[in-house]
mmCIF file of C-alpha atoms and ligand atoms in Angstrom:
data_model
loop_
_atom_site.group_PDB
_atom_site.id
_atom_site.type_symbol
_atom_site.label_atom_id
_atom_site.label_comp_id
_atom_site.label_asym_id
_atom_site.label_seq_id
_atom_site.Cartn_x
_atom_site.Cartn_y
_atom_site.Cartn_z
ATOM 1 C CA MET A 1 92.081 110.412 187.031
ATOM 2 C CA ARG A 2 93.100 106.865 186.122
ATOM 3 C CA THR A 3 90.805 104.808 183.889
ATOM 4 C CA PRO A 4 90.312 101.407 185.536
ATOM 5 C CA PHE A 5 91.697 98.494 183.528
ATOM 6 C CA VAL A 6 90.138 95.044 183.848
ATOM 7 C CA VAL A 7 91.894 92.116 182.183
ATOM 8 C CA GLY A 8 90.758 88.499 182.017
ATOM 9 C CA ASN A 9 93.702 86.117 182.300
ATOM 10 C CA TRP A 10 92.404 82.925 180.763
ATOM 11 C CA LYS A 11 95.508 80.907 181.726
ATOM 12 C CA LEU A 12 95.445 77.371 180.253
ATOM 13 C CA HIS A 13 91.794 77.490 179.207
ATOM 14 C CA LYS A 14 89.759 77.856 176.001
ATOM 15 C CA THR A 15 90.330 76.386 172.560
ATOM 16 C CA ILE A 16 90.222 78.856 169.686
ATOM 17 C CA ASN A 17 86.520 78.244 169.136
ATOM 18 C CA GLU A 18 85.733 78.581 172.826
ATOM 19 C CA ALA A 19 87.792 81.762 172.971
ATOM 20 C CA LEU A 20 85.887 83.211 170.014
ATOM 21 C CA ALA A 21 82.530 82.379 171.579
ATOM 22 C CA LEU A 22 83.468 84.110 174.838
ATOM 23 C CA VAL A 23 84.987 87.158 173.216
ATOM 24 C CA THR A 24 81.979 87.603 170.928
ATOM 25 C CA ASP A 25 79.743 87.620 173.979
ATOM 26 C CA LEU A 26 81.978 90.161 175.731
ATOM 27 C CA LYS A 27 82.102 92.377 172.662
ATOM 28 C CA ASN A 28 78.320 92.408 172.340
ATOM 29 C CA HIS A 29 77.687 93.145 176.000
ATOM 30 C CA LEU A 30 80.467 95.630 176.632
ATOM 31 C CA ALA A 31 80.192 97.763 173.493
ATOM 32 C CA SER A 32 78.407 100.581 175.258
ATOM 33 C CA VAL A 33 80.229 100.375 178.594
ATOM 34 C CA LYS A 34 82.289 103.504 179.199
ATOM 35 C CA GLY A 35 84.780 104.563 181.842
ATOM 36 C CA VAL A 36 86.749 101.312 181.952
ATOM 37 C CA GLN A 37 89.384 99.705 179.738
ATOM 38 C CA VAL A 38 89.033 95.957 179.088
ATOM 39 C CA GLY A 39 91.397 93.227 177.918
ATOM 40 C CA VAL A 40 91.462 89.454 177.571
ATOM 41 C CA ALA A 41 94.527 87.222 177.583
ATOM 42 C CA PRO A 42 93.928 83.951 175.754
ATOM 43 C CA SER A 43 96.594 81.317 175.062
ATOM 44 C CA PHE A 44 99.187 82.350 172.478
ATOM 45 C CA VAL A 45 97.566 80.217 169.774
ATOM 46 C CA ALA A 46 94.169 81.923 170.170
ATOM 47 C CA ILE A 47 95.534 85.483 170.041
ATOM 48 C CA PRO A 48 95.279 85.975 166.241
ATOM 49 C CA ALA A 49 91.659 84.822 166.050
ATOM 50 C CA VAL A 50 90.644 86.743 169.176
ATOM 51 C CA ALA A 51 92.410 89.921 168.046
ATOM 52 C CA LYS A 52 90.709 89.727 164.668
ATOM 53 C CA ARG A 53 87.304 89.263 166.281
ATOM 54 C CA LEU A 54 88.011 92.296 168.477
ATOM 55 C CA GLU A 55 89.139 94.551 165.633
ATOM 56 C CA ASP A 56 86.066 96.765 165.776
ATOM 57 C CA SER A 57 85.932 96.786 169.559
ATOM 58 C CA ALA A 58 87.765 98.608 172.354
ATOM 59 C CA ILE A 59 88.644 95.314 174.073
ATOM 60 C CA ALA A 60 92.376 94.601 173.928
ATOM 61 C CA ALA A 61 93.903 91.230 173.089
ATOM 62 C CA CYS A 62 96.666 90.528 175.596
ATOM 63 C CA ALA A 63 99.342 87.849 175.891
ATOM 64 C CA GLN A 64 100.066 85.870 179.054
ATOM 65 C CA ASP A 65 103.839 86.189 178.718
ATOM 66 C CA CYS A 66 106.511 87.681 176.460
ATOM 67 C CA PHE A 67 110.038 86.352 175.943
ATOM 68 C CA TRP A 68 112.890 88.872 176.151
ATOM 69 C CA GLU A 69 114.803 87.954 173.000
ATOM 70 C CA ILE A 70 113.684 89.129 169.569
ATOM 71 C CA SER A 71 114.605 85.898 167.757
ATOM 72 C CA GLY A 72 117.018 82.991 167.933
ATOM 73 C CA ALA A 73 117.376 79.438 169.187
ATOM 74 C CA PHE A 74 114.835 79.593 172.044
ATOM 75 C CA THR A 75 112.508 76.653 171.444
ATOM 76 C CA GLY A 76 108.986 77.239 172.659
ATOM 77 C CA GLU A 77 109.269 80.969 173.241
ATOM 78 C CA VAL A 78 107.332 83.870 171.658
ATOM 79 C CA SER A 79 108.784 87.356 171.206
ATOM 80 C CA GLY A 80 107.131 90.714 171.701
ATOM 81 C CA ALA A 81 107.273 91.431 167.978
ATOM 82 C CA MET A 82 105.532 88.110 167.281
ATOM 83 C CA LEU A 83 102.836 88.961 169.815
ATOM 84 C CA ALA A 84 102.292 92.386 168.273
ATOM 85 C CA ASP A 85 102.177 90.778 164.833
ATOM 86 C CA ALA A 86 99.512 88.356 166.131
ATOM 87 C CA GLY A 87 97.381 91.295 167.283
ATOM 88 C CA ALA A 88 98.233 91.576 170.971
ATOM 89 C CA THR A 89 98.594 95.060 172.428
ATOM 90 C CA TRP A 90 99.518 94.113 176.017
ATOM 91 C CA ALA A 91 101.563 91.353 177.624
ATOM 92 C CA ILE A 92 101.293 90.068 181.173
ATOM 93 C CA VAL A 93 104.744 89.337 182.615
ATOM 94 C CA GLY A 94 105.865 87.875 185.918
ATOM 95 C CA HIS A 95 102.641 86.107 186.800
ATOM 96 C CA SER A 96 103.154 84.101 189.988
ATOM 97 C CA GLU A 97 102.420 80.870 188.097
ATOM 98 C CA ARG A 98 105.290 81.672 185.727
ATOM 99 C CA ARG A 99 107.503 82.396 188.720
ATOM 100 C CA GLN A 100 106.399 79.225 190.529
ATOM 101 C CA PHE A 101 106.319 76.672 187.706
ATOM 102 C CA PHE A 102 108.558 78.088 184.983
ATOM 103 C CA GLY A 103 111.404 79.695 186.856
ATOM 104 C CA ASP A 104 110.739 83.365 186.150
ATOM 105 C CA THR A 105 112.956 85.489 188.385
ATOM 106 C CA ASN A 106 112.719 89.180 189.198
ATOM 107 C CA GLU A 107 115.534 89.804 186.739
ATOM 108 C CA ASN A 108 113.874 87.814 183.940
ATOM 109 C CA VAL A 109 110.561 89.559 184.547
ATOM 110 C CA GLY A 110 112.360 92.875 184.103
ATOM 111 C CA LYS A 111 113.797 91.681 180.796
ATOM 112 C CA LYS A 112 110.362 90.530 179.654
ATOM 113 C CA ALA A 113 108.702 93.819 180.600
ATOM 114 C CA LYS A 114 111.404 95.771 178.790
ATOM 115 C CA ALA A 115 111.044 93.567 175.692
ATOM 116 C CA ALA A 116 107.274 93.963 175.653
ATOM 117 C CA ILE A 117 107.572 97.752 175.801
ATOM 118 C CA ALA A 118 110.307 97.743 173.137
ATOM 119 C CA ALA A 119 107.966 95.786 170.848
ATOM 120 C CA GLY A 120 105.305 98.472 171.241
ATOM 121 C CA LEU A 121 103.166 96.495 173.663
ATOM 122 C CA GLY A 122 101.963 97.527 177.080
ATOM 123 C CA ALA A 123 103.380 95.512 179.985
ATOM 124 C CA ILE A 124 101.332 94.274 182.937
ATOM 125 C CA VAL A 125 103.954 93.468 185.559
ATOM 126 C CA CYS A 126 102.665 91.037 188.201
ATOM 127 C CA ILE A 127 103.964 91.038 191.746
ATOM 128 C CA GLY A 128 102.736 89.564 195.016
ATOM 129 C CA GLU A 129 103.772 87.672 198.122
ATOM 130 C CA SER A 130 103.099 84.083 199.163
ATOM 131 C CA LEU A 131 101.193 83.191 202.322
ATOM 132 C CA ALA A 132 104.407 82.275 204.159
ATOM 133 C CA GLU A 133 105.896 85.629 203.194
ATOM 134 C CA ARG A 134 102.814 87.505 204.384
ATOM 135 C CA ASP A 135 102.682 85.546 207.633
ATOM 136 C CA GLY A 136 106.390 86.221 208.086
ATOM 137 C CA GLY A 137 105.823 89.981 207.790
ATOM 138 C CA LYS A 138 107.746 90.128 204.529
ATOM 139 C CA THR A 139 105.009 91.370 202.168
ATOM 140 C CA LEU A 140 106.437 94.817 201.451
ATOM 141 C CA GLU A 141 110.003 93.533 201.205
ATOM 142 C CA ILE A 142 108.958 90.945 198.583
ATOM 143 C CA VAL A 143 106.868 93.470 196.676
ATOM 144 C CA ASP A 144 109.806 95.902 196.666
ATOM 145 C CA ALA A 145 112.204 93.304 195.264
ATOM 146 C CA GLN A 146 109.742 92.182 192.580
ATOM 147 C CA LEU A 147 108.980 95.769 191.654
ATOM 148 C CA ALA A 148 112.658 96.729 191.442
ATOM 149 C CA GLY A 149 113.381 93.761 189.159
ATOM 150 C CA GLY A 150 110.268 94.166 187.041
ATOM 151 C CA LEU A 151 110.797 97.863 186.419
ATOM 152 C CA ALA A 152 114.563 97.759 185.944
ATOM 153 C CA GLY A 153 114.333 98.333 182.196
ATOM 154 C CA ILE A 154 111.305 100.620 182.054
ATOM 155 C CA GLU A 155 112.063 104.311 181.665
ATOM 156 C CA ARG A 156 109.780 107.146 182.622
ATOM 157 C CA ALA A 157 108.995 107.864 178.949
ATOM 158 C CA SER A 158 107.203 104.495 178.705
ATOM 159 C CA ILE A 159 105.064 104.521 181.818
ATOM 160 C CA ASP A 160 101.876 105.189 179.881
ATOM 161 C CA ARG A 161 102.273 101.562 178.770
ATOM 162 C CA LEU A 162 103.061 100.202 182.201
ATOM 163 C CA VAL A 163 100.509 98.570 184.493
ATOM 164 C CA ILE A 164 101.302 96.836 187.781
ATOM 165 C CA ALA A 165 99.175 93.913 188.954
ATOM 166 C CA TYR A 166 99.327 93.189 192.675
ATOM 167 C CA GLU A 167 98.331 89.562 193.057
ATOM 168 C CA PRO A 168 98.935 88.065 196.487
ATOM 169 C CA VAL A 169 99.706 84.423 195.724
ATOM 170 C CA TRP A 170 97.564 83.220 198.621
ATOM 171 C CA ALA A 171 94.515 84.823 197.001
ATOM 172 C CA ILE A 172 94.973 83.312 193.526
ATOM 173 C CA GLY A 173 92.488 80.574 192.742
ATOM 174 C CA THR A 174 91.816 80.016 196.431
ATOM 175 C CA GLY A 175 88.560 81.906 196.826
ATOM 176 C CA ARG A 176 90.350 83.855 199.560
ATOM 177 C CA THR A 177 90.443 87.499 198.492
ATOM 178 C CA ALA A 178 92.509 90.184 200.141
ATOM 179 C CA THR A 179 90.183 92.581 201.926
ATOM 180 C CA PRO A 180 89.932 95.985 200.246
ATOM 181 C CA ALA A 181 91.952 97.452 203.138
ATOM 182 C CA GLN A 182 94.671 94.788 202.899
ATOM 183 C CA ALA A 183 94.980 95.329 199.149
ATOM 184 C CA GLN A 184 94.878 99.129 199.416
ATOM 185 C CA GLU A 185 97.721 99.095 201.947
ATOM 186 C CA VAL A 186 100.005 97.311 199.463
ATOM 187 C CA HIS A 187 98.764 99.340 196.477
ATOM 188 C CA ALA A 188 99.557 102.573 198.305
ATOM 189 C CA HIS A 189 103.025 101.244 199.075
ATOM 190 C CA ILE A 190 103.546 100.303 195.414
ATOM 191 C CA ARG A 191 102.499 103.792 194.324
ATOM 192 C CA LYS A 192 104.936 105.307 196.800
ATOM 193 C CA ARG A 193 107.744 103.228 195.270
ATOM 194 C CA LEU A 194 106.618 104.191 191.751
ATOM 195 C CA GLY A 195 106.785 107.811 192.895
ATOM 196 C CA GLU A 196 110.352 107.360 194.109
ATOM 197 C CA ARG A 197 111.341 105.877 190.756
ATOM 198 C CA TYR A 198 109.384 108.028 188.306
ATOM 199 C CA GLY A 199 108.300 111.097 190.281
ATOM 200 C CA ALA A 200 105.078 111.526 192.241
ATOM 201 C CA ASP A 201 102.989 113.048 189.458
ATOM 202 C CA PRO A 202 103.915 110.470 186.798
ATOM 203 C CA ALA A 203 103.406 107.674 189.340
ATOM 204 C CA ASP A 204 99.917 108.954 189.926
ATOM 205 C CA THR A 205 99.012 108.028 186.346
ATOM 206 C CA ILE A 206 100.132 104.371 186.531
ATOM 207 C CA ARG A 207 97.315 101.860 186.951
ATOM 208 C CA ILE A 208 97.735 99.238 189.680
ATOM 209 C CA GLN A 209 95.380 96.283 189.249
ATOM 210 C CA TYR A 210 94.421 93.895 192.012
ATOM 211 C CA GLY A 211 94.266 90.162 191.266
ATOM 212 C CA GLY A 212 93.309 87.132 193.333
ATOM 213 C CA SER A 213 89.799 85.657 193.487
ATOM 214 C CA VAL A 214 88.136 88.776 192.089
ATOM 215 C CA LYS A 215 84.427 88.057 191.616
ATOM 216 C CA PRO A 216 81.303 90.063 190.815
ATOM 217 C CA SER A 217 80.552 90.126 194.550
ATOM 218 C CA ASN A 218 83.850 91.713 195.652
ATOM 219 C CA ALA A 219 85.036 93.700 192.634
ATOM 220 C CA GLU A 220 83.268 96.951 193.406
ATOM 221 C CA ALA A 221 84.564 97.238 196.973
ATOM 222 C CA LEU A 222 88.134 96.456 195.914
ATOM 223 C CA ILE A 223 88.190 98.859 192.973
ATOM 224 C CA ALA A 224 86.581 101.604 195.067
ATOM 225 C CA GLU A 225 89.853 101.831 197.021
ATOM 226 C CA ARG A 226 91.929 104.853 196.170
ATOM 227 C CA ASP A 227 94.922 103.064 194.656
ATOM 228 C CA ILE A 228 93.168 100.055 193.096
ATOM 229 C CA ASP A 229 92.703 100.757 189.401
ATOM 230 C CA GLY A 230 91.042 97.663 188.051
ATOM 231 C CA ALA A 231 91.549 93.931 188.229
ATOM 232 C CA LEU A 232 93.426 91.009 186.759
ATOM 233 C CA VAL A 233 90.814 88.272 186.820
ATOM 234 C CA GLY A 234 91.429 84.531 186.509
ATOM 235 C CA GLY A 235 88.612 82.060 187.118
ATOM 236 C CA ALA A 236 85.784 84.597 186.944
ATOM 237 C CA SER A 237 86.950 85.778 183.501
ATOM 238 C CA LEU A 238 86.094 82.417 181.928
ATOM 239 C CA GLU A 239 82.331 83.034 182.164
ATOM 240 C CA ALA A 240 80.959 85.977 180.202
ATOM 241 C CA ALA A 241 78.340 86.963 182.792
ATOM 242 C CA ASP A 242 80.827 87.093 185.677
ATOM 243 C CA PHE A 243 83.460 88.999 183.737
ATOM 244 C CA ILE A 244 80.902 91.479 182.390
ATOM 245 C CA ALA A 245 79.649 92.093 185.941
ATOM 246 C CA ILE A 246 83.214 92.739 187.126
ATOM 247 C CA VAL A 247 83.872 95.159 184.248
ATOM 248 C CA LYS A 248 80.669 97.056 185.037
ATOM 249 C CA ALA A 249 81.584 97.191 188.735
ATOM 250 C CA ALA A 250 84.913 98.773 187.801
ATOM 251 C CA ARG A 251 83.480 101.689 185.812
ATOM 252 C CA SER A 252 84.586 105.069 187.030
ATOM 253 C CA GLY A 253 82.448 108.161 187.120
HETATM 254 P P1 13P B 1 91.826 83.968 190.152
HETATM 255 O O1 13P B 1 90.958 85.145 189.800
HETATM 256 O O2 13P B 1 91.337 82.672 189.564
HETATM 257 O O3 13P B 1 92.121 83.893 191.611
HETATM 258 O O4 13P B 1 93.242 84.229 189.411
HETATM 259 C C1 13P B 1 93.854 85.447 189.568
HETATM 260 C C2 13P B 1 94.985 85.527 188.628
HETATM 261 O O5 13P B 1 95.969 84.809 188.767
HETATM 262 C C3 13P B 1 94.890 86.462 187.507
HETATM 263 O O6 13P B 1 96.099 86.600 186.856
#
């Protein structure tokens, strides 16, 4: 039985004070919610304050990226060890916005995921096709290539700290969500590939989140699908009430 994992990806939103206000609200309202794991991913600069505020809570502070080198002349980058030191316990890698605007490749995403795991963090590896790729019948081919690159450095011994996020690019920030059946089809395919790489039983323990216009109104139906184990939430994670409703919809049991 996989515990659903719901993470709010705040992207380029929230000052430190705004982040603290939101996380305090989440902490107060989610303290007694069981059967679901929760995380928030603020900007790098808000991680220390958010992590400190969450110290006595089960909500995880997550990072939105993780560079693959430990240290050196890499202006602007943040290492896994630095993220762990700041209080993060998970790092999102390979988000489609990083791929689209900042040149992340399948190979680089694999290096980032490996570095996050090596630093003791969990890695949320994002994959997903564009609209042109879906319309061209290439969805599974793209997902396979992104998965192969993203998992290249992750051994079976570390899969308890591996989460996959399937985020079809055409559903991100567009209000256009994949239907539960469309998402489930790809999630099942991803789990099959995970089974080929790590063995069927181990693959059965890996959480696969769905992301792309997840809202309180659609979360329950998506997460009810057999291979959908939570959500990576953008816009709807910026408002406490919406995110809390999504977390509650994801509870298992
Ligand atoms: P939206 O929920 O705003 O579509 O964003 C999804 C996403 O990119 C989460 O990482």
